[in-house]
mmCIF file of C-alpha atoms and ligand atoms in Angstrom:
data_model
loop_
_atom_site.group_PDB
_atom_site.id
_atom_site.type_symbol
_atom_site.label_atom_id
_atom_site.label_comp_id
_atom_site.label_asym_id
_atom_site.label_seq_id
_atom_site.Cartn_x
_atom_site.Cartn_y
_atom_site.Cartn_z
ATOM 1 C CA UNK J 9 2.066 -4.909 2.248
ATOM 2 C CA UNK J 10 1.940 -4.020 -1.296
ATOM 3 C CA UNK J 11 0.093 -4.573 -4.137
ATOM 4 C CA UNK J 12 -3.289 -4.241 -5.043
ATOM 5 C CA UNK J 13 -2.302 -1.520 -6.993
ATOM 6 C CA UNK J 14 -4.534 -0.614 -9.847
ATOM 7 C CA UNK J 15 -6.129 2.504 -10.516
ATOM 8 C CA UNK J 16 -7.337 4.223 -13.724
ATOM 9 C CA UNK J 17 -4.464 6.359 -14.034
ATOM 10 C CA UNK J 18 -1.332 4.314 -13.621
ATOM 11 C CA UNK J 19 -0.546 0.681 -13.696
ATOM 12 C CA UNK J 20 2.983 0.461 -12.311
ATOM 13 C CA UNK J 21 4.832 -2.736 -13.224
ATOM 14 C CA UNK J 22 5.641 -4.700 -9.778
ATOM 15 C CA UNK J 23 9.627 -6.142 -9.606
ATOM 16 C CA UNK J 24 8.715 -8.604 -6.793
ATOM 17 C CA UNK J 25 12.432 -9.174 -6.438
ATOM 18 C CA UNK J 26 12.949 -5.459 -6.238
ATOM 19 C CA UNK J 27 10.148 -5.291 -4.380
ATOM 20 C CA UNK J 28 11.440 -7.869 -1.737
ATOM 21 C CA UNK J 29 15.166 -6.415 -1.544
ATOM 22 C CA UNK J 30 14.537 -2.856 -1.319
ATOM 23 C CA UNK J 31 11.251 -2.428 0.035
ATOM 24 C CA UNK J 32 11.517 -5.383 2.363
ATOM 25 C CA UNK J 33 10.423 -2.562 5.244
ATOM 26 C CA UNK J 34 6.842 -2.799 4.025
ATOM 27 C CA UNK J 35 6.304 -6.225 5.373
ATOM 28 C CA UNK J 36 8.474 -5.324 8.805
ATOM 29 C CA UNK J 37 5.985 -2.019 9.771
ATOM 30 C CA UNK J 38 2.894 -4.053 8.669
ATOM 31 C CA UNK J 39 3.612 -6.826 11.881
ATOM 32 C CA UNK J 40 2.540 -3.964 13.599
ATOM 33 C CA UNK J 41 -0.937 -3.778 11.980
ATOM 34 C CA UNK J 42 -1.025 -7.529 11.879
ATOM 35 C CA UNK J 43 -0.954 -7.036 16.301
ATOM 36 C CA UNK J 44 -3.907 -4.532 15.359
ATOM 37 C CA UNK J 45 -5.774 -7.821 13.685
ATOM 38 C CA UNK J 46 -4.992 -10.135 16.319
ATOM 39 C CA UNK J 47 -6.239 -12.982 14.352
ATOM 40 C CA UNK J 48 -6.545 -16.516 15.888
ATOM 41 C CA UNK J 49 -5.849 -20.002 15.385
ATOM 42 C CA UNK J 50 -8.617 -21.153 12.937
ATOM 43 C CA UNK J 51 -9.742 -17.955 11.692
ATOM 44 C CA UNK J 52 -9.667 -16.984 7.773
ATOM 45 C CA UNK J 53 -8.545 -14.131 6.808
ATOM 46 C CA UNK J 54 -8.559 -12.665 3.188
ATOM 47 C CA UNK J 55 -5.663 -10.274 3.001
ATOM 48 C CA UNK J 56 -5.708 -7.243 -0.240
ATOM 49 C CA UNK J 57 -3.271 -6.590 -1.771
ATOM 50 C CA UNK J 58 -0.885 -9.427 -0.416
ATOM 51 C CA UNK J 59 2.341 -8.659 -2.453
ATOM 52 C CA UNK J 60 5.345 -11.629 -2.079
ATOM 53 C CA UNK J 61 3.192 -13.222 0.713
ATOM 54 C CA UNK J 62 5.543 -12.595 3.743
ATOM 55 C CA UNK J 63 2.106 -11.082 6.255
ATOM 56 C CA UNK J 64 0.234 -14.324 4.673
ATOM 57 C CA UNK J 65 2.902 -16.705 6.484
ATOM 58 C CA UNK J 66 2.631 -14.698 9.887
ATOM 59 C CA UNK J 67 -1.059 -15.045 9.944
ATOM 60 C CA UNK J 68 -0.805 -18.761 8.880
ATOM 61 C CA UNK J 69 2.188 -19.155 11.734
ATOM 62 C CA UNK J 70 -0.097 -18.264 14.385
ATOM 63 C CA UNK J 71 -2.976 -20.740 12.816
ATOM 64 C CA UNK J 72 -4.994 -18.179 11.476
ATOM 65 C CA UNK J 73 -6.045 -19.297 7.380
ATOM 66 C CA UNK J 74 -5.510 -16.891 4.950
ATOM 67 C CA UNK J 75 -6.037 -16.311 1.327
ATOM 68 C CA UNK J 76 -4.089 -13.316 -0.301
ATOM 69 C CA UNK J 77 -5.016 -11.441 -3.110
ATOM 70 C CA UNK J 78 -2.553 -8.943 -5.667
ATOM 71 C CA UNK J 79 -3.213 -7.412 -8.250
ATOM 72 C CA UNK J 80 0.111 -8.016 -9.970
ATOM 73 C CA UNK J 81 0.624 -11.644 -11.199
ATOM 74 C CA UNK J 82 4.431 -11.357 -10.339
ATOM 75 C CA UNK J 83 4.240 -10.632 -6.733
ATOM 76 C CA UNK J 84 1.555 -13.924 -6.837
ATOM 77 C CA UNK J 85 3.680 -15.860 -8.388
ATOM 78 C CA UNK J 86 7.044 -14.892 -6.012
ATOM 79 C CA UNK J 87 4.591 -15.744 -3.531
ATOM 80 C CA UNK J 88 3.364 -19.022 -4.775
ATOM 81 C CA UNK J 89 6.953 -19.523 -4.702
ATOM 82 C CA UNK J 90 7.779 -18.442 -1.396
ATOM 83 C CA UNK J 91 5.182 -20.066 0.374
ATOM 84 C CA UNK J 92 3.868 -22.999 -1.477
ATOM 85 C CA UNK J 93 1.316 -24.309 1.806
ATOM 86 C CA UNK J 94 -0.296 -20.767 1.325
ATOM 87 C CA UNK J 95 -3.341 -19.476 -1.009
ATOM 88 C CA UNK J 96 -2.385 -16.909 -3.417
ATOM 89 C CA UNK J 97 -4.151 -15.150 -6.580
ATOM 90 C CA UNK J 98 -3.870 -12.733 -8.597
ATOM 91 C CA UNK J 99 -7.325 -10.845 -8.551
ATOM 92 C CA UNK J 100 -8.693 -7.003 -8.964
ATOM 93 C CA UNK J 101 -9.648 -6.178 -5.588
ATOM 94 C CA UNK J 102 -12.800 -3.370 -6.985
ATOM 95 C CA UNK J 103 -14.477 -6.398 -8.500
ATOM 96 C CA UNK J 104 -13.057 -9.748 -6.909
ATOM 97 C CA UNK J 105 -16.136 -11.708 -5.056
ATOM 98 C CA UNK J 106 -15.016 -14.472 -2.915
ATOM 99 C CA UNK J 107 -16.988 -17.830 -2.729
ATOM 100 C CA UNK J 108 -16.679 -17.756 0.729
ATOM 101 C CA UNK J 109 -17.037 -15.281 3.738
ATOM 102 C CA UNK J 110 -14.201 -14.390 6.183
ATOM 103 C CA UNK J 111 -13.635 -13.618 9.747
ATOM 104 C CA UNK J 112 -12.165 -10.801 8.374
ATOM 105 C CA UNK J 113 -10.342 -8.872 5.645
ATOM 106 C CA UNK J 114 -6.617 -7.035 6.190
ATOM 107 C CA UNK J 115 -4.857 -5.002 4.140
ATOM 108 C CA UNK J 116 -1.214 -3.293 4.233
ATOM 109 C CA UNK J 117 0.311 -0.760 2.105
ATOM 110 C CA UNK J 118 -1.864 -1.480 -0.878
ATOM 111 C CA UNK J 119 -5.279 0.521 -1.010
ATOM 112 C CA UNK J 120 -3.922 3.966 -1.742
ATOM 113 C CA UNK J 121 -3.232 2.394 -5.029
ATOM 114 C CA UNK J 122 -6.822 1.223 -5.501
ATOM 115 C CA UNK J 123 -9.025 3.597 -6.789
ATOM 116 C CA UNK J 124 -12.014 4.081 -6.368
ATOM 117 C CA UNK J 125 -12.449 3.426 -3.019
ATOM 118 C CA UNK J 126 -15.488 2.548 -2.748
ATOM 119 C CA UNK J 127 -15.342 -0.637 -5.141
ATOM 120 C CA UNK J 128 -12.427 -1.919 -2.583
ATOM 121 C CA UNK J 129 -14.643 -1.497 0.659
ATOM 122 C CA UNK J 130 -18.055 -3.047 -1.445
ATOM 123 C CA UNK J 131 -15.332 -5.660 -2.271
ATOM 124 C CA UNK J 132 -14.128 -6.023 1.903
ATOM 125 C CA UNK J 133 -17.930 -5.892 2.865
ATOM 126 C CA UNK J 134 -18.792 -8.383 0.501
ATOM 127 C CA UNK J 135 -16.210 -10.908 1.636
ATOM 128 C CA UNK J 136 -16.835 -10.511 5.587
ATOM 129 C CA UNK J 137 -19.254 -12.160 7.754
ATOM 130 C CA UNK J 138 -21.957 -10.071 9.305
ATOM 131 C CA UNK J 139 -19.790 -8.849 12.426
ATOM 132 C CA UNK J 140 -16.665 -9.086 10.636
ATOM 133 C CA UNK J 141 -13.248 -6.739 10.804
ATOM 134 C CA UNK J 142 -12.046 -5.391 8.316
ATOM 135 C CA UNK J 143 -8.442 -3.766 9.405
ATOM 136 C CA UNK J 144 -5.998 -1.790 7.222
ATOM 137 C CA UNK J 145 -3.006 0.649 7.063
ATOM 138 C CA UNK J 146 -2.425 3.091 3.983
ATOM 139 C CA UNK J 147 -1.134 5.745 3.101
ATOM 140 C CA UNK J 148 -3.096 8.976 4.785
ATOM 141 C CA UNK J 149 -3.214 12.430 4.121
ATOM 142 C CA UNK J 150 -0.145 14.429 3.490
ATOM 143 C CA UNK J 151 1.386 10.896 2.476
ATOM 144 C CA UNK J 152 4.999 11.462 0.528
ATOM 145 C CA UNK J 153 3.659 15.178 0.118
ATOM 146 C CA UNK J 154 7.337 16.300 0.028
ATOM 147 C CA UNK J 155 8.159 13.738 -2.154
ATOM 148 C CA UNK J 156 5.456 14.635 -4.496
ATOM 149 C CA UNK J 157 5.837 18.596 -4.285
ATOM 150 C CA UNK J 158 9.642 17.722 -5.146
ATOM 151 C CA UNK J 159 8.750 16.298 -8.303
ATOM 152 C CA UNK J 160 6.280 18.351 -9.660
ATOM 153 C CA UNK J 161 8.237 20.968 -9.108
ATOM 154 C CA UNK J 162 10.859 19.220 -11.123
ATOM 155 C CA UNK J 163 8.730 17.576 -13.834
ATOM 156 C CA UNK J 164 7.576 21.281 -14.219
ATOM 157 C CA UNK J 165 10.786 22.030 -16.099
ATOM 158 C CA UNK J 166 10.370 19.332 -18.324
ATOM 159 C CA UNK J 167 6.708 20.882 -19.196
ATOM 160 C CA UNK J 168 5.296 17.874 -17.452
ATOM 161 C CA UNK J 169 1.454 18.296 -15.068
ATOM 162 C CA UNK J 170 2.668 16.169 -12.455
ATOM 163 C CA UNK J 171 -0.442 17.004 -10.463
ATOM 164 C CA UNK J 172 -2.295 15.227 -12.894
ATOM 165 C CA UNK J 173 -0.240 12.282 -13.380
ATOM 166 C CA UNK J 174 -1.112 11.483 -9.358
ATOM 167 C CA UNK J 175 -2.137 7.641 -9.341
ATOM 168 C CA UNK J 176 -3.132 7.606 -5.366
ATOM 169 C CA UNK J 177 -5.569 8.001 -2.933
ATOM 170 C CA UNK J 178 -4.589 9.450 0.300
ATOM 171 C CA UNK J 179 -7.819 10.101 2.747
ATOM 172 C CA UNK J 180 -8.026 11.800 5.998
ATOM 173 C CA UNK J 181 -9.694 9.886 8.585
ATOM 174 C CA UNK J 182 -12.834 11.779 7.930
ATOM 175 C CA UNK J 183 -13.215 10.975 4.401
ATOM 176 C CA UNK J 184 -12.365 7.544 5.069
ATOM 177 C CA UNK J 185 -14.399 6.994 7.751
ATOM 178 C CA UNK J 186 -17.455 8.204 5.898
ATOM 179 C CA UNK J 187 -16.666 5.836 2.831
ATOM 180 C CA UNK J 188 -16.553 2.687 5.737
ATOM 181 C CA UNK J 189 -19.843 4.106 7.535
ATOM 182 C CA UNK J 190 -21.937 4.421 4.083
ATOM 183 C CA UNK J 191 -20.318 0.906 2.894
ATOM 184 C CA UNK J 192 -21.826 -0.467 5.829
ATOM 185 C CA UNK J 193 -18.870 -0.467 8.043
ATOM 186 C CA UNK J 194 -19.130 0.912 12.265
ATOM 187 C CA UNK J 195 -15.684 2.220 12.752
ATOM 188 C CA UNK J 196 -14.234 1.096 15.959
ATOM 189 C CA UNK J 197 -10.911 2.512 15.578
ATOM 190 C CA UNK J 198 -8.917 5.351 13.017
ATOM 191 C CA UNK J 199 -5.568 6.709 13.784
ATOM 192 C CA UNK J 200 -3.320 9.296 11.284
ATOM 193 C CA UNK J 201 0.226 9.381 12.126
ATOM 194 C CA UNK J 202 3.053 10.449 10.365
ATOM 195 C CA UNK J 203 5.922 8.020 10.092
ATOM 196 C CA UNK J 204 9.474 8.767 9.181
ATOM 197 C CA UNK J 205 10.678 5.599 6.862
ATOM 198 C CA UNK J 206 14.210 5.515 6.228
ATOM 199 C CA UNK J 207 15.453 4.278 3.016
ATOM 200 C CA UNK J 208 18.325 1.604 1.934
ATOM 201 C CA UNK J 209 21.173 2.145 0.560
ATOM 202 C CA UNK J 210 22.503 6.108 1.163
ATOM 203 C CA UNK J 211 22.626 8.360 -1.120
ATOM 204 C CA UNK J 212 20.787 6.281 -3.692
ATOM 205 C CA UNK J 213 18.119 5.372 -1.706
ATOM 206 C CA UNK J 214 15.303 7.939 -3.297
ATOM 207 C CA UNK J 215 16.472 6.907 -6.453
ATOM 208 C CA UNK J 216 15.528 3.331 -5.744
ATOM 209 C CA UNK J 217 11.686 4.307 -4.394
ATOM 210 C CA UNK J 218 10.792 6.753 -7.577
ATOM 211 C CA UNK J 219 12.346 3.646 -9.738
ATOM 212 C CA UNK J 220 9.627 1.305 -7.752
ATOM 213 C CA UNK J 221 6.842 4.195 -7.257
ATOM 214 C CA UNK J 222 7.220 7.297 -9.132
ATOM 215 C CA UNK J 223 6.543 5.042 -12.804
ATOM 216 C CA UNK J 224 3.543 7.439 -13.660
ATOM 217 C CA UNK J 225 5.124 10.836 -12.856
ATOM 218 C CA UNK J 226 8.280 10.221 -15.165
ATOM 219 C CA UNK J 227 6.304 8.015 -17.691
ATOM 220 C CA UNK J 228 7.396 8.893 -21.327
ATOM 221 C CA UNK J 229 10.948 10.742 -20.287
ATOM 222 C CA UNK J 230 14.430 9.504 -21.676
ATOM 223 C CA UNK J 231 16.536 7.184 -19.338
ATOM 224 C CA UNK J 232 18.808 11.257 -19.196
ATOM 225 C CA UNK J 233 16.037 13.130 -18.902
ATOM 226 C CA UNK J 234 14.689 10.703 -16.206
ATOM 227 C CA UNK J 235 17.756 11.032 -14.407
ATOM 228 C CA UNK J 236 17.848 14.713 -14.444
ATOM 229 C CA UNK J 237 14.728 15.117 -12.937
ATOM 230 C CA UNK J 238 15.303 12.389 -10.182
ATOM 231 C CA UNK J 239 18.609 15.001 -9.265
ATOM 232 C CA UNK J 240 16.235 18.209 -9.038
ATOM 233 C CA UNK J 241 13.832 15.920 -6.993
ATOM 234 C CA UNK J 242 16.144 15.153 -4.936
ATOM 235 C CA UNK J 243 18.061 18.393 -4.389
ATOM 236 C CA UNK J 244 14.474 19.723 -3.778
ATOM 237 C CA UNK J 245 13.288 17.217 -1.008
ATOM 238 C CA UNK J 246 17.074 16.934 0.556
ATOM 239 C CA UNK J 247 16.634 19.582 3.680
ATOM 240 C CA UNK J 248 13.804 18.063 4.985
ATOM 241 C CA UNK J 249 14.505 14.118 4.252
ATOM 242 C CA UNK J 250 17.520 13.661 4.089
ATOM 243 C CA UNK J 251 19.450 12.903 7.509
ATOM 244 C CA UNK J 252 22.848 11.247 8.649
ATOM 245 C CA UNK J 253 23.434 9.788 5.382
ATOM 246 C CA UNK J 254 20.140 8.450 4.532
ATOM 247 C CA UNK J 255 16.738 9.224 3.192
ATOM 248 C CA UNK J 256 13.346 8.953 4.780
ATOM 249 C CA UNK J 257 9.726 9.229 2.749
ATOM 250 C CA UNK J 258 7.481 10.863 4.395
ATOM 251 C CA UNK J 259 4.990 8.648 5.079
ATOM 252 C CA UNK J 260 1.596 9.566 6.674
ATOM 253 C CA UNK J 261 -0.236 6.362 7.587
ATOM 254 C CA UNK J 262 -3.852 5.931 8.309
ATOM 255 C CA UNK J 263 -4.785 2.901 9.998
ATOM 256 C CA UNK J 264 -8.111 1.378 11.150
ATOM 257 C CA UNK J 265 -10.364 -1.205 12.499
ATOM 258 C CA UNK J 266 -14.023 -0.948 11.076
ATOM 259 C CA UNK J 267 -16.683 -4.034 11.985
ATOM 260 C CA UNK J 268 -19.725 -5.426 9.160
ATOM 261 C CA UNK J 269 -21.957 -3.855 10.342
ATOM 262 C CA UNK J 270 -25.303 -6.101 9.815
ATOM 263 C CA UNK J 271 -26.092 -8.418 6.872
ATOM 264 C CA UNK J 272 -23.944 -7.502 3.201
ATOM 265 C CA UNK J 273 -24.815 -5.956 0.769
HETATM 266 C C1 BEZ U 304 3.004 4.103 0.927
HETATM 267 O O1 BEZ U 304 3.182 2.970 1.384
HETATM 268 O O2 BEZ U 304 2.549 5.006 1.583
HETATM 269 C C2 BEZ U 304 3.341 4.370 -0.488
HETATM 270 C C3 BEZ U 304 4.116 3.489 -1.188
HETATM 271 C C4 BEZ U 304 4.383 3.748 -2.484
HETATM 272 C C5 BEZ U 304 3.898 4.861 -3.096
HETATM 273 C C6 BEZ U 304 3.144 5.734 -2.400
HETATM 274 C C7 BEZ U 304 2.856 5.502 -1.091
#
């Protein structure tokens, strides 16, 4: 879903009301992943990076019990307020240690943003029972590359390293896999596909996303000079994502299913 987003390069400020009107697909493609979990009545399930709460309430409204954690104290508290029967808090997911062990841990959309990786997956091992799953979608390899090349490219005229101001982490399934295998994970399943997401509201639509994502890349610019470079972006990226009136990011997803291997460490 969103938002265990913290890495030592960037800490974007979360608009959970932005968040929930514009980006409102984020919760709609992770259902999918949710089918992937398959969790069952009674089971407890600690979900990173839980943003406004909404994959929280479908695990809970097929009787599973989960506990979500976010990194931003806004999207926990539009949760808390969304869904006052569910467990929310706001928690760094490289260092958070649960009381407790889970059936398993899921994550959406929120551990590119989580860096390094390894501190989220000691984190994941930490909190499952032995035989656990741990099951998660992020963004893969080549994830918003056009999106990115457009804007370095752009921020280049400004005198601005974009390249340097990158705040995620987008693995192949090899590197990933490793990282689960020497964390103690077996990985059952690990799938990179590229998916096409369009974008709400037309012609505006990019604008909205690099408002929500693109904080670190156009940190320190003027409101005009800010604007400027969100035009070149997007004259840049138009051929290949814009279509029929709307934008798309490109996102690449990587998605898995790795079991606890044997007792935590
Ligand atoms: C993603 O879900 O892939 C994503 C979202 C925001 C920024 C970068 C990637």
């Amino acid at each position: 879903m969103s938002g265990n987003k913290q890495n030592e390069s960037a800490s974007p400020t979360w608009n959970a009301s932005l968040y929930d009107s514009r980006i409102g697909y984020v919760s709609e493609y992770g259902r999918s992943v949710l089918q992937l979990l398959d969790a069952r009545p009674g089971e407890t399930v600690l979900d990173i990076g839980c943003g406004t709460g909404d994959l929280c309430r479908e695990l809970a409204n097929v009787g599973a019990l989960p506990y979500g954690i976010d990194f931003s104290p806004d999207m926990v508290c539009r949760a808390r307020e969304k869904y006052p029967d569910l467990v929310f808090e706001a928690a760094d997911a490289r260092t958070y240690r649960p009381d407790r062990r889970y059936d398993a841990v899921f994550s959406n959309a929120a551990l590119h943003w989580i860096k390094p990786p390894e501190a989220v997956l000691r984190t994941a091992r930490s909190a499952l029972k032995p035989g656990g799953r741990f099951v998660a979608e992020f963004g893969g390899k080549h994830n918003v590359g056009v999106i990115v090349s457009a804007a370095t490219e752009a921020l280049a005229g400004f005198g601005i390293d974009a390249e340097a101001r990158h705040p995620w982490y987008f693995p192949s399934v090899a590197e990933y896999a490793t990282l689960l295998e020497e964390a103690g994970f077996r990985v059952e399943f690990a799938l990179h596909f590229a998916r096409p997401t369009p974008l709400d509201d037309g012609e505006r639509g990019l604008d909205h996303w690099l408002d929500m994502f693109g904080g670190s890349f156009f940190a320190g610019m003027t409101e005009a000079e800010k604007r400027e470079a969100y035009a070149e972006t997007k004259r840049l990226a138009k051929p290949e994502l814009f279509r029929d009136g709307r934008w798309f990011a490109d996102y690449w997803r990587l998605r898995i299913v790795a079991l606890c291997e044997s007792e935590s460490v």
